CSV table of C-alpha atoms in Angstrom, one decimal:
chain,number,residue,atom,x,y,z
A,1,UNK,CA,81.7,-65.9,103.2
A,2,UNK,CA,83.7,-68.7,102.7
A,3,UNK,CA,86.6,-69.6,105.3
A,4,UNK,CA,89.1,-72.3,104.5
A,5,UNK,CA,92.5,-73.0,105.7
A,6,UNK,CA,95.8,-72.2,103.8
A,7,UNK,CA,97.2,-75.6,102.2
A,8,UNK,CA,99.7,-77.0,104.2
A,9,UNK,CA,98.4,-75.3,107.1
A,10,UNK,CA,96.2,-77.9,108.4
A,11,UNK,CA,95.8,-81.7,108.8
A,12,UNK,CA,92.2,-82.7,109.1
A,13,UNK,CA,93.0,-86.1,110.2
A,14,UNK,CA,94.8,-84.9,113.1
A,15,UNK,CA,92.7,-82.1,114.1
A,16,UNK,CA,89.1,-82.6,112.2
A,17,UNK,CA,87.2,-80.3,115.0
A,18,UNK,CA,89.7,-77.2,113.1
A,19,UNK,CA,89.1,-78.2,109.8
A,20,UNK,CA,85.1,-79.0,110.6
A,21,UNK,CA,84.7,-74.9,111.6
A,22,UNK,CA,85.9,-74.3,107.9
A,23,UNK,CA,83.3,-73.9,105.2
A,24,UNK,CA,85.8,-76.3,103.3
A,25,UNK,CA,89.4,-78.3,104.1
A,26,UNK,CA,92.4,-77.8,101.6
A,27,UNK,CA,94.6,-80.8,101.6
A,28,UNK,CA,98.4,-80.6,101.7
A,29,UNK,CA,99.8,-80.1,98.0
A,30,UNK,CA,100.0,-83.7,96.6
A,31,UNK,CA,102.9,-84.5,94.1
A,32,UNK,CA,102.9,-87.6,91.6
A,33,UNK,CA,105.7,-89.4,93.8
A,34,UNK,CA,105.7,-89.3,97.3
A,35,UNK,CA,108.3,-86.6,99.2
A,36,UNK,CA,109.8,-86.7,102.6
A,37,UNK,CA,110.4,-83.0,102.3
A,38,UNK,CA,113.8,-81.1,103.2
A,39,UNK,CA,116.0,-81.8,105.8
A,40,UNK,CA,115.1,-80.1,109.0
A,41,UNK,CA,115.5,-77.4,110.3
A,42,UNK,CA,112.1,-76.5,108.0
A,43,UNK,CA,110.8,-73.6,110.4
A,44,UNK,CA,111.9,-70.7,111.9
A,45,UNK,CA,110.3,-67.3,113.2
A,46,UNK,CA,111.0,-63.9,112.5
A,47,UNK,CA,109.7,-60.7,114.3
A,48,UNK,CA,106.6,-60.6,112.0
A,49,UNK,CA,106.5,-63.7,110.7
A,50,UNK,CA,107.5,-67.2,109.9
A,51,UNK,CA,110.0,-68.9,107.3
A,52,UNK,CA,109.3,-72.2,106.3
A,53,UNK,CA,111.0,-75.2,104.1
A,54,UNK,CA,109.2,-78.1,104.1
A,55,UNK,CA,109.4,-78.8,100.6
A,56,UNK,CA,106.3,-80.5,99.7
A,57,UNK,CA,106.3,-83.4,101.8
A,58,UNK,CA,103.3,-85.8,101.3
A,59,UNK,CA,102.5,-89.6,100.6
A,60,UNK,CA,102.5,-89.2,97.0
A,61,UNK,CA,99.3,-89.0,94.4
A,62,UNK,CA,98.5,-93.2,94.8
A,63,UNK,CA,98.8,-93.1,98.7
A,64,UNK,CA,97.1,-89.6,98.4
A,65,UNK,CA,94.0,-91.4,96.5
A,66,UNK,CA,93.9,-94.9,98.1
A,67,UNK,CA,94.5,-94.0,101.7
A,68,UNK,CA,94.1,-90.7,102.5
A,69,UNK,CA,91.4,-89.2,100.5
A,70,UNK,CA,88.9,-92.1,101.4
A,71,UNK,CA,89.4,-91.1,105.3
A,72,UNK,CA,89.2,-87.1,104.2
A,73,UNK,CA,85.7,-88.2,102.7
A,74,UNK,CA,84.6,-89.6,106.0
A,75,UNK,CA,84.8,-86.5,107.8
A,76,UNK,CA,81.8,-85.2,105.7
A,77,UNK,CA,83.4,-81.6,104.7
A,78,UNK,CA,83.9,-80.4,101.6
A,79,UNK,CA,87.3,-81.1,99.9
A,80,UNK,CA,90.0,-78.9,98.1
A,81,UNK,CA,92.9,-81.0,96.8
A,82,UNK,CA,96.1,-79.1,96.3
A,83,UNK,CA,97.8,-80.3,93.3
A,84,UNK,CA,101.7,-80.0,92.7
A,85,UNK,CA,104.4,-81.1,90.3
A,86,UNK,CA,107.0,-80.4,88.1
A,87,UNK,CA,105.7,-80.7,84.6
A,88,UNK,CA,102.1,-79.7,83.5
A,89,UNK,CA,101.4,-83.6,82.8
A,90,UNK,CA,102.1,-84.1,86.3
A,91,UNK,CA,99.6,-82.0,87.4
A,92,UNK,CA,97.1,-82.8,84.7
A,93,UNK,CA,97.3,-86.8,85.3
A,94,UNK,CA,96.4,-86.0,89.6
A,95,UNK,CA,93.7,-83.7,88.3
A,96,UNK,CA,92.4,-86.7,85.9
A,97,UNK,CA,92.4,-88.9,88.7
A,98,UNK,CA,90.3,-86.7,91.4
A,99,UNK,CA,86.8,-86.7,91.7
A,100,UNK,CA,84.1,-84.5,93.6
A,101,UNK,CA,86.3,-81.9,95.1
A,102,UNK,CA,87.6,-78.7,94.4
A,103,UNK,CA,91.1,-78.6,92.8
A,104,UNK,CA,93.8,-75.6,93.8
A,105,UNK,CA,96.8,-76.1,91.3
A,106,UNK,CA,99.9,-74.6,93.6
A,107,UNK,CA,101.7,-72.8,91.2
A,108,UNK,CA,104.0,-71.3,93.3
A,109,UNK,CA,105.8,-73.2,95.9
A,110,UNK,CA,109.1,-71.4,97.0
A,111,UNK,CA,110.5,-74.1,98.8
A,112,UNK,CA,111.3,-76.8,95.3
A,113,UNK,CA,114.5,-76.5,93.1
A,114,UNK,CA,112.7,-77.6,90.0
A,115,UNK,CA,111.3,-74.4,87.8
A,116,UNK,CA,107.8,-75.0,87.0
A,117,UNK,CA,106.6,-74.7,83.0
A,118,UNK,CA,104.6,-71.1,83.1
A,119,UNK,CA,101.4,-71.0,85.2
A,120,UNK,CA,99.0,-70.5,82.1
A,121,UNK,CA,100.3,-73.7,80.8
A,122,UNK,CA,99.8,-75.7,83.7
A,123,UNK,CA,96.5,-74.6,83.9
A,124,UNK,CA,95.5,-75.3,80.0
A,125,UNK,CA,97.0,-78.9,80.9
A,126,UNK,CA,94.5,-79.8,83.6
A,127,UNK,CA,91.6,-77.9,82.4
A,128,UNK,CA,92.1,-80.5,79.5
A,129,UNK,CA,92.3,-83.0,82.2
A,130,UNK,CA,89.2,-82.6,84.2
A,131,UNK,CA,85.8,-80.7,84.7
A,132,UNK,CA,86.3,-80.0,88.7
A,133,UNK,CA,86.7,-76.4,89.6
A,134,UNK,CA,90.4,-75.3,89.2
A,135,UNK,CA,92.0,-72.7,91.2
A,136,UNK,CA,94.9,-71.3,90.5
A,137,UNK,CA,97.5,-70.6,93.5
A,138,UNK,CA,99.9,-67.8,92.5
A,139,UNK,CA,102.8,-66.3,93.8
A,140,UNK,CA,103.2,-62.5,95.1
A,141,UNK,CA,106.8,-62.8,93.7
A,142,UNK,CA,105.9,-62.1,90.2
A,143,UNK,CA,106.5,-58.9,88.3
A,144,UNK,CA,103.0,-58.3,87.7
A,145,UNK,CA,100.7,-61.0,89.5
A,146,UNK,CA,97.6,-59.3,87.6
A,147,UNK,CA,99.3,-60.5,84.4
A,148,UNK,CA,99.3,-63.9,85.4
A,149,UNK,CA,95.9,-63.7,86.6
A,150,UNK,CA,94.8,-62.7,83.3
A,151,UNK,CA,96.9,-65.6,81.9
A,152,UNK,CA,95.3,-68.2,83.7
A,153,UNK,CA,91.7,-67.2,83.4
A,154,UNK,CA,92.3,-67.3,79.6
A,155,UNK,CA,94.0,-70.7,80.2
A,156,UNK,CA,90.4,-72.2,81.8
A,157,UNK,CA,90.9,-71.3,86.1
A,158,UNK,CA,87.7,-70.9,87.9
A,159,UNK,CA,89.4,-69.2,90.6
A,160,UNK,CA,92.2,-68.2,92.3
A,161,UNK,CA,94.5,-68.3,95.4
A,162,UNK,CA,96.1,-65.3,96.6
A,163,UNK,CA,99.2,-65.7,97.9
A,164,UNK,CA,101.1,-68.0,98.4
A,165,UNK,CA,104.3,-67.5,100.8
A,166,UNK,CA,107.3,-65.2,99.2
A,167,UNK,CA,110.7,-66.3,99.7
A,168,UNK,CA,112.6,-64.9,102.8
A,169,UNK,CA,115.8,-65.6,104.5
A,170,UNK,CA,116.4,-65.4,108.7
A,171,UNK,CA,120.0,-65.8,109.9
A,172,UNK,CA,120.6,-67.6,113.5
A,173,UNK,CA,121.4,-64.7,116.0
A,174,UNK,CA,124.3,-66.3,117.2
A,175,UNK,CA,125.7,-67.9,114.6
A,176,UNK,CA,124.6,-65.6,111.6
A,177,UNK,CA,124.3,-68.7,109.7
A,178,UNK,CA,120.8,-69.4,107.8
A,179,UNK,CA,118.5,-70.7,110.2
A,180,UNK,CA,116.8,-73.4,107.8
A,181,UNK,CA,118.9,-75.8,106.7
A,182,UNK,CA,117.7,-75.1,102.9
A,183,UNK,CA,119.0,-71.3,103.6
A,184,UNK,CA,115.4,-69.6,102.6
A,185,UNK,CA,112.1,-70.1,102.5
A,186,UNK,CA,108.6,-69.4,102.2
A,187,UNK,CA,107.7,-65.9,104.4
A,188,UNK,CA,104.2,-66.2,105.8
A,189,UNK,CA,102.1,-64.6,108.9
A,190,UNK,CA,101.3,-61.0,109.8
A,191,UNK,CA,103.9,-59.6,107.3
A,192,UNK,CA,102.1,-61.1,104.3
A,193,UNK,CA,99.2,-59.1,104.7
A,194,UNK,CA,100.0,-56.0,102.7
A,195,UNK,CA,101.3,-58.1,100.0
A,196,UNK,CA,98.2,-60.5,100.1
A,197,UNK,CA,96.0,-57.2,99.7
A,198,UNK,CA,97.9,-55.8,96.7
A,199,UNK,CA,97.6,-58.9,94.5
A,200,UNK,CA,94.0,-59.6,95.6
A,201,UNK,CA,93.3,-55.9,94.8
A,202,UNK,CA,95.4,-56.0,91.5
A,203,UNK,CA,93.9,-59.1,90.1
A,204,UNK,CA,90.5,-58.4,91.1
A,205,UNK,CA,90.7,-55.7,88.7
A,206,UNK,CA,92.5,-57.6,86.1
A,207,UNK,CA,89.9,-60.9,86.0
A,208,UNK,CA,86.4,-61.9,86.3
A,209,UNK,CA,86.7,-65.4,88.3
A,210,UNK,CA,86.6,-65.5,92.2
A,211,UNK,CA,89.6,-65.0,94.6
A,212,UNK,CA,90.4,-67.0,97.8
A,213,UNK,CA,92.3,-63.9,99.6
A,214,UNK,CA,95.2,-65.0,101.9
A,215,UNK,CA,98.2,-64.1,103.7
A,216,UNK,CA,98.7,-62.8,107.2
A,217,UNK,CA,95.0,-63.3,108.3
A,218,UNK,CA,94.8,-63.0,112.0
A,219,UNK,CA,91.3,-61.5,112.7
A,220,UNK,CA,88.5,-60.8,111.1
A,221,UNK,CA,89.3,-57.3,110.7
A,222,UNK,CA,92.0,-58.7,108.1
A,223,UNK,CA,89.7,-60.7,106.4
A,224,UNK,CA,87.1,-58.0,105.7
A,225,UNK,CA,90.2,-56.4,104.4
A,226,UNK,CA,90.9,-59.0,101.8
A,227,UNK,CA,87.1,-59.2,101.0
A,228,UNK,CA,87.1,-55.2,100.5
A,229,UNK,CA,90.2,-55.8,98.1
A,230,UNK,CA,87.7,-58.0,96.0
A,231,UNK,CA,88.0,-61.5,97.6
A,232,UNK,CA,85.2,-63.5,97.8
A,233,UNK,CA,86.8,-66.2,100.3
A,234,UNK,CA,89.3,-65.9,102.7
A,235,UNK,CA,91.7,-68.8,103.8
A,236,UNK,CA,93.9,-69.2,107.3
A,237,UNK,CA,97.2,-70.2,107.6
A,238,UNK,CA,99.9,-69.4,109.9
A,239,UNK,CA,97.7,-68.2,112.4
A,240,UNK,CA,95.9,-71.6,112.6
A,241,UNK,CA,99.4,-72.6,114.1
A,242,UNK,CA,99.5,-70.7,116.9
A,243,UNK,CA,95.5,-70.7,117.4
A,244,UNK,CA,93.6,-73.9,116.6
A,245,UNK,CA,90.4,-71.7,117.6
A,246,UNK,CA,90.8,-69.3,114.5
A,247,UNK,CA,88.2,-70.1,112.6
A,248,UNK,CA,85.6,-69.5,114.8
A,249,UNK,CA,86.9,-66.6,116.1
A,250,UNK,CA,87.8,-65.1,112.8
A,251,UNK,CA,83.9,-65.6,111.5
A,252,UNK,CA,82.8,-64.2,114.8
A,253,UNK,CA,85.1,-60.8,114.3
A,254,UNK,CA,84.4,-60.8,111.0
A,255,UNK,CA,80.4,-60.2,111.5
A,256,UNK,CA,81.2,-57.8,114.1
A,257,UNK,CA,83.5,-56.0,111.9
A,258,UNK,CA,81.1,-55.8,108.9
A,259,UNK,CA,78.1,-55.2,111.0
A,260,UNK,CA,79.9,-51.9,112.6
A,261,UNK,CA,80.6,-51.0,108.9
A,262,UNK,CA,76.9,-51.1,108.2
A,263,UNK,CA,77.1,-54.4,105.7
A,264,UNK,CA,74.3,-56.6,106.1
A,265,UNK,CA,77.1,-59.4,105.1
A,266,UNK,CA,80.2,-59.7,104.1
A,267,UNK,CA,79.7,-60.1,100.7
A,268,UNK,CA,78.1,-56.7,100.3
A,269,UNK,CA,81.6,-55.3,101.3
A,270,UNK,CA,83.2,-57.2,98.4
A,271,UNK,CA,85.5,-55.1,96.6
A,272,UNK,CA,84.5,-51.6,98.3
A,273,UNK,CA,88.1,-50.9,98.6
A,274,UNK,CA,87.7,-50.2,94.8
A,275,UNK,CA,85.2,-47.7,94.9
A,276,UNK,CA,85.5,-43.7,94.7
A,277,UNK,CA,85.1,-41.8,97.8
A,278,UNK,CA,81.9,-40.6,96.5
A,279,UNK,CA,80.3,-43.9,96.6
A,280,UNK,CA,80.9,-44.9,92.8
A,281,UNK,CA,82.5,-47.8,91.5
A,282,UNK,CA,85.3,-47.0,90.0
A,283,UNK,CA,86.0,-48.1,86.5
A,284,UNK,CA,87.2,-51.4,86.9
A,285,UNK,CA,87.0,-54.9,85.9
A,286,UNK,CA,83.1,-56.8,86.6
A,287,UNK,CA,84.9,-59.1,89.2
A,288,UNK,CA,84.1,-56.1,91.5
A,289,UNK,CA,80.9,-54.8,90.8
B,1,UNK,CA,93.8,-80.8,123.2
B,2,UNK,CA,92.1,-77.4,124.2
B,3,UNK,CA,93.5,-73.8,124.2
B,4,UNK,CA,92.6,-71.3,127.5
B,5,UNK,CA,94.1,-68.2,128.2
B,6,UNK,CA,95.8,-69.0,131.9
B,7,UNK,CA,97.1,-66.8,134.5
B,8,UNK,CA,100.5,-66.4,135.6
B,9,UNK,CA,100.7,-67.8,139.0
B,10,UNK,CA,104.4,-67.6,139.8
B,11,UNK,CA,107.6,-67.2,138.0
B,12,UNK,CA,110.8,-68.2,139.8
B,13,UNK,CA,114.6,-68.6,138.6
B,14,UNK,CA,116.3,-71.4,139.6
B,15,UNK,CA,119.8,-71.3,138.2
B,16,UNK,CA,119.8,-69.6,135.0
B,17,UNK,CA,116.5,-71.2,133.9
B,18,UNK,CA,112.6,-70.0,135.3
B,19,UNK,CA,109.7,-72.0,136.8
B,20,UNK,CA,106.8,-70.5,135.4
B,21,UNK,CA,103.7,-71.8,136.9
B,22,UNK,CA,100.0,-71.6,135.8
B,23,UNK,CA,96.3,-72.0,136.6
B,24,UNK,CA,95.6,-74.6,134.5
B,25,UNK,CA,91.9,-74.0,134.4
B,26,UNK,CA,90.0,-76.5,131.8
B,27,UNK,CA,92.7,-77.8,130.8
B,28,UNK,CA,93.9,-81.3,131.7
B,29,UNK,CA,97.7,-81.6,132.8
B,30,UNK,CA,98.4,-84.7,130.5
B,31,UNK,CA,100.9,-87.4,130.9
B,32,UNK,CA,104.4,-86.8,132.0
B,33,UNK,CA,106.7,-86.1,128.9
B,34,UNK,CA,103.6,-84.7,127.1
B,35,UNK,CA,103.6,-81.1,125.7
B,36,UNK,CA,101.9,-77.5,125.7
B,37,UNK,CA,102.3,-74.7,123.7
B,38,UNK,CA,102.8,-71.7,125.5
B,39,UNK,CA,101.9,-68.2,124.0
B,40,UNK,CA,105.0,-65.9,123.9
B,41,UNK,CA,103.8,-62.6,124.3
B,42,UNK,CA,104.9,-60.6,121.2
B,43,UNK,CA,105.9,-63.4,119.2
B,44,UNK,CA,103.7,-64.7,116.1
B,45,UNK,CA,104.5,-68.5,117.2
B,46,UNK,CA,104.0,-70.4,120.5
B,47,UNK,CA,106.8,-72.1,122.2
B,48,UNK,CA,106.3,-76.2,123.0
B,49,UNK,CA,107.5,-76.9,126.5
B,50,UNK,CA,106.7,-80.1,128.2
B,51,UNK,CA,104.8,-79.9,131.9
B,52,UNK,CA,107.4,-79.9,134.4
B,53,UNK,CA,104.7,-80.3,137.3
B,54,UNK,CA,101.5,-80.6,137.6
B,55,UNK,CA,100.3,-80.1,141.2
B,56,UNK,CA,96.6,-79.7,141.7
B,57,UNK,CA,94.9,-76.8,139.7
B,58,UNK,CA,98.5,-75.8,138.1
B,59,UNK,CA,101.1,-76.1,135.3
B,60,UNK,CA,104.5,-75.7,135.2
B,61,UNK,CA,106.9,-75.4,132.9
B,62,UNK,CA,110.8,-74.8,133.2
B,63,UNK,CA,112.1,-72.8,130.9
B,64,UNK,CA,115.4,-71.5,129.5
B,65,UNK,CA,115.8,-68.0,128.2
B,66,UNK,CA,117.9,-69.2,125.4
B,67,UNK,CA,115.6,-66.9,122.4
B,68,UNK,CA,112.8,-64.0,121.8
B,69,UNK,CA,110.7,-66.7,122.6
B,70,UNK,CA,111.8,-68.1,125.6
B,71,UNK,CA,112.9,-64.6,127.2
B,72,UNK,CA,109.4,-63.3,126.7
B,73,UNK,CA,108.2,-66.1,128.7
B,74,UNK,CA,110.9,-65.8,131.2
B,75,UNK,CA,110.1,-62.3,131.9
B,76,UNK,CA,106.0,-63.1,132.6
B,77,UNK,CA,105.0,-62.0,135.8
B,78,UNK,CA,102.2,-63.0,138.6
B,79,UNK,CA,99.0,-61.6,137.3
B,80,UNK,CA,100.1,-61.9,133.4
B,81,UNK,CA,98.0,-64.1,131.1
B,82,UNK,CA,98.9,-66.1,128.1
B,83,UNK,CA,97.2,-68.7,125.8
B,84,UNK,CA,98.4,-72.5,126.2
B,85,UNK,CA,97.7,-75.4,124.2
B,86,UNK,CA,97.4,-79.2,124.9
B,87,UNK,CA,98.2,-81.6,126.4
B,88,UNK,CA,99.5,-82.4,123.3
B,89,UNK,CA,102.1,-85.6,121.9
B,90,UNK,CA,102.9,-88.9,123.4
B,91,UNK,CA,104.4,-89.0,126.7
B,92,UNK,CA,106.4,-91.6,128.9
B,93,UNK,CA,105.4,-95.1,129.1
B,94,UNK,CA,104.8,-95.4,132.8
B,95,UNK,CA,105.0,-99.2,133.3
B,96,UNK,CA,108.0,-99.8,133.7
B,97,UNK,CA,110.0,-102.2,136.2
B,98,UNK,CA,113.3,-100.6,137.2
B,99,UNK,CA,113.1,-96.9,136.4
B,100,UNK,CA,116.3,-94.6,135.9
B,101,UNK,CA,115.6,-91.0,134.7
B,102,UNK,CA,118.5,-89.5,132.9
B,103,UNK,CA,118.3,-85.5,132.2
B,104,UNK,CA,120.9,-83.4,130.8
B,105,UNK,CA,120.8,-79.3,131.2
B,106,UNK,CA,117.3,-78.0,130.3
B,107,UNK,CA,116.5,-81.5,129.4
B,108,UNK,CA,115.3,-82.2,132.8
B,109,UNK,CA,112.2,-80.2,132.4
B,110,UNK,CA,109.8,-83.1,132.1
B,111,UNK,CA,111.8,-85.3,134.9
B,112,UNK,CA,109.8,-83.7,137.9
B,113,UNK,CA,106.5,-85.0,136.5
B,114,UNK,CA,108.0,-88.1,136.0
B,115,UNK,CA,109.2,-88.5,139.3
B,116,UNK,CA,106.3,-87.8,141.0
B,117,UNK,CA,104.1,-90.2,138.9
B,118,UNK,CA,106.8,-92.9,139.4
B,119,UNK,CA,107.7,-92.2,143.1
B,120,UNK,CA,110.2,-90.6,143.1
B,121,UNK,CA,112.9,-93.4,141.4
B,122,UNK,CA,116.7,-93.0,140.7
B,123,UNK,CA,117.7,-89.8,138.8
B,124,UNK,CA,120.9,-89.2,137.1
B,125,UNK,CA,121.4,-85.4,136.2
B,126,UNK,CA,123.7,-83.7,134.2
B,127,UNK,CA,124.8,-80.1,134.1
B,128,UNK,CA,127.5,-77.3,132.5
B,129,UNK,CA,128.2,-75.8,135.9
B,130,UNK,CA,126.5,-75.6,139.1
B,131,UNK,CA,124.9,-72.8,138.7
B,132,UNK,CA,122.9,-74.4,136.2
B,133,UNK,CA,122.4,-77.5,138.6
B,134,UNK,CA,120.6,-75.8,140.9
B,135,UNK,CA,117.4,-76.8,139.0
B,136,UNK,CA,118.1,-80.7,140.4
B,137,UNK,CA,116.4,-79.3,143.5
B,138,UNK,CA,113.5,-80.1,141.6
B,139,UNK,CA,114.0,-83.8,141.3
B,140,UNK,CA,114.3,-86.3,144.7
B,141,UNK,CA,116.7,-88.7,145.0
B,142,UNK,CA,118.9,-87.5,142.3
B,143,UNK,CA,122.8,-88.0,141.2
B,144,UNK,CA,124.3,-84.9,139.7
B,145,UNK,CA,127.0,-84.7,137.6
B,146,UNK,CA,128.8,-81.5,136.4
B,147,UNK,CA,130.8,-81.2,132.7
B,148,UNK,CA,133.3,-82.6,131.7
B,149,UNK,CA,131.8,-85.4,133.0
B,150,UNK,CA,128.7,-86.6,131.2
B,151,UNK,CA,125.7,-88.6,132.3
B,152,UNK,CA,126.4,-91.2,130.5
B,153,UNK,CA,129.5,-92.0,131.9
B,154,UNK,CA,127.6,-92.2,134.9
B,155,UNK,CA,124.7,-94.4,134.0
B,156,UNK,CA,124.6,-97.8,135.6
B,157,UNK,CA,123.1,-100.7,133.3
B,158,UNK,CA,119.9,-102.9,134.1
B,159,UNK,CA,117.4,-99.9,134.3
B,160,UNK,CA,114.3,-99.0,132.1
B,161,UNK,CA,116.2,-95.4,131.3
B,162,UNK,CA,113.5,-92.6,130.7
B,163,UNK,CA,115.9,-89.7,129.5
B,164,UNK,CA,115.3,-86.2,128.1
B,165,UNK,CA,118.5,-83.9,127.3
B,166,UNK,CA,120.6,-82.6,124.3
B,167,UNK,CA,120.9,-84.9,121.1
B,168,UNK,CA,124.5,-86.0,121.4
B,169,UNK,CA,123.4,-86.9,125.0
B,170,UNK,CA,119.9,-89.0,123.9
B,171,UNK,CA,122.1,-90.7,120.9
B,172,UNK,CA,124.7,-91.9,123.3
B,173,UNK,CA,121.7,-93.2,125.7
B,174,UNK,CA,120.6,-95.0,122.8
B,175,UNK,CA,123.5,-96.7,122.1
B,176,UNK,CA,123.8,-97.8,125.9
B,177,UNK,CA,120.6,-98.8,126.6
B,178,UNK,CA,118.2,-99.5,123.5
B,179,UNK,CA,115.1,-100.2,125.6
B,180,UNK,CA,115.0,-96.4,126.7
B,181,UNK,CA,112.1,-94.4,126.2
B,182,UNK,CA,113.9,-90.9,124.9
B,183,UNK,CA,112.4,-87.3,124.6
B,184,UNK,CA,113.1,-85.6,121.9
B,185,UNK,CA,113.2,-82.0,121.1
B,186,UNK,CA,112.7,-79.9,117.6
B,187,UNK,CA,111.5,-76.6,116.5
B,188,UNK,CA,107.5,-76.5,116.4
B,189,UNK,CA,105.2,-73.8,114.9
B,190,UNK,CA,102.0,-75.6,115.8
B,191,UNK,CA,102.3,-78.5,118.1
B,192,UNK,CA,99.2,-80.6,116.4
B,193,UNK,CA,100.1,-81.9,113.4
B,194,UNK,CA,99.8,-78.9,111.1
B,195,UNK,CA,102.9,-77.2,110.1
B,196,UNK,CA,105.2,-80.3,109.2
B,197,UNK,CA,108.0,-78.1,110.8
B,198,UNK,CA,109.3,-80.7,113.7
B,199,UNK,CA,110.4,-83.5,111.3
B,200,UNK,CA,112.7,-86.1,112.5
B,201,UNK,CA,114.0,-88.8,111.2
B,202,UNK,CA,112.2,-92.3,112.6
B,203,UNK,CA,112.4,-95.5,111.4
B,204,UNK,CA,114.5,-94.0,108.3
B,205,UNK,CA,111.5,-91.6,107.3
B,206,UNK,CA,110.9,-87.8,108.1
B,207,UNK,CA,108.0,-87.7,110.6
B,208,UNK,CA,106.3,-85.1,112.7
B,209,UNK,CA,107.6,-85.4,116.4
B,210,UNK,CA,104.7,-83.6,117.7
B,211,UNK,CA,102.5,-86.5,116.4
B,212,UNK,CA,104.8,-89.4,116.9
B,213,UNK,CA,106.2,-88.3,119.7
B,214,UNK,CA,108.1,-86.3,121.7
B,215,UNK,CA,108.6,-89.7,123.5
B,216,UNK,CA,110.1,-92.0,120.9
B,217,UNK,CA,111.4,-95.9,121.6
B,218,UNK,CA,115.3,-95.5,121.6
B,219,UNK,CA,115.8,-98.7,119.1
């Protein structure tokens, strides 16, 4: 079972040992031009999660390819590059410039104003630009995420990353004004888990491509639930902020959890949520069989 | 950077603040001005705290209970245990000739450790009230001013200033003493460069305070 980090939740150059404990490292989203990101305050804790409004801060495509990617390659672990943009051709140009990585298309950042073209259009443009594995990272805020999932699969996506953060707002307890300078931000952490589970569950029924499940994973039990809902890999996000040792811990806990339920491997538990009580597979799409 | 579950050894109220002492286990106390991320019981994110004192085998943190995380930390009792990550960031350079420690409010937190390492140099501390100023007892050789007097009105010239305090104080210190070393504060989710939450403007660019700082050169 593959364990990754959520994009934007780890810097492998600053914390290589944390990244090494994962099966692959996912970069922060790269856009064609450099971005400073949003003005501070950019993060806020809430009762059951956190909000961020970083705003896709990144060095831009050129500097990433020339200066960052070579250093990441020196670390020796598999790389996923998160690609962002504000039009389909921007995504596609970055995809075309990449080699020997898996690409995750960030189709769902809640912290930029520009409305992206439809997810399927972007995936289609990127598919035409590269033969590298393409994962589409979707927002859980869509009315029907399974519908979007079907569309990106048809457009050539090799996999899905579910889910990105969902828009939220927190108010300062004293002034009752937004805590974040930008106002709203992307909500992540424990509160996101049921939302992620619902998206993975729905998309596993709707598509045949592999799913990286993420959203509120803190423990091995959380990871097992996403696998049961249909994920074939799991990513850690907010938990890395509070616990850089989470990769090893979650892996160990996952082994204990799946073996306590009689599964020889985490893979054997994949899609189990779709089975009936009688032990029969529900009539669902091939992805969970 | 290491993470360990550390036992709380003591919690003493000093004015409105709390001095939390933990056994430091296998963690290195680091240098004055560096910080640790402390698990705030019941909260999603840990809280960044600079080391206040580091006697043998211990780490002590001075905390102002101003929000849910710091209130949870200030409610810790001896025998409780919390996860602690660190030491993190860059602390103060201690190769200075005529040190003067300048602190404002809870910003004095890293200064007792600095004072100890520099052999009790002169310090100038400002507080909102006599009650808050009780914390000045943690720093020897200190002159204390109370609002409406500010430390920046009482700062002598000709020193190597090492300062920590509220932003307006640090901005004024920067103007008065361009060679000063200033310890800044920003909300942080991780403390180790992962979240990009603690961005501050450094040299015209937004950079991560946890990576570049929290102690930065004034100019």
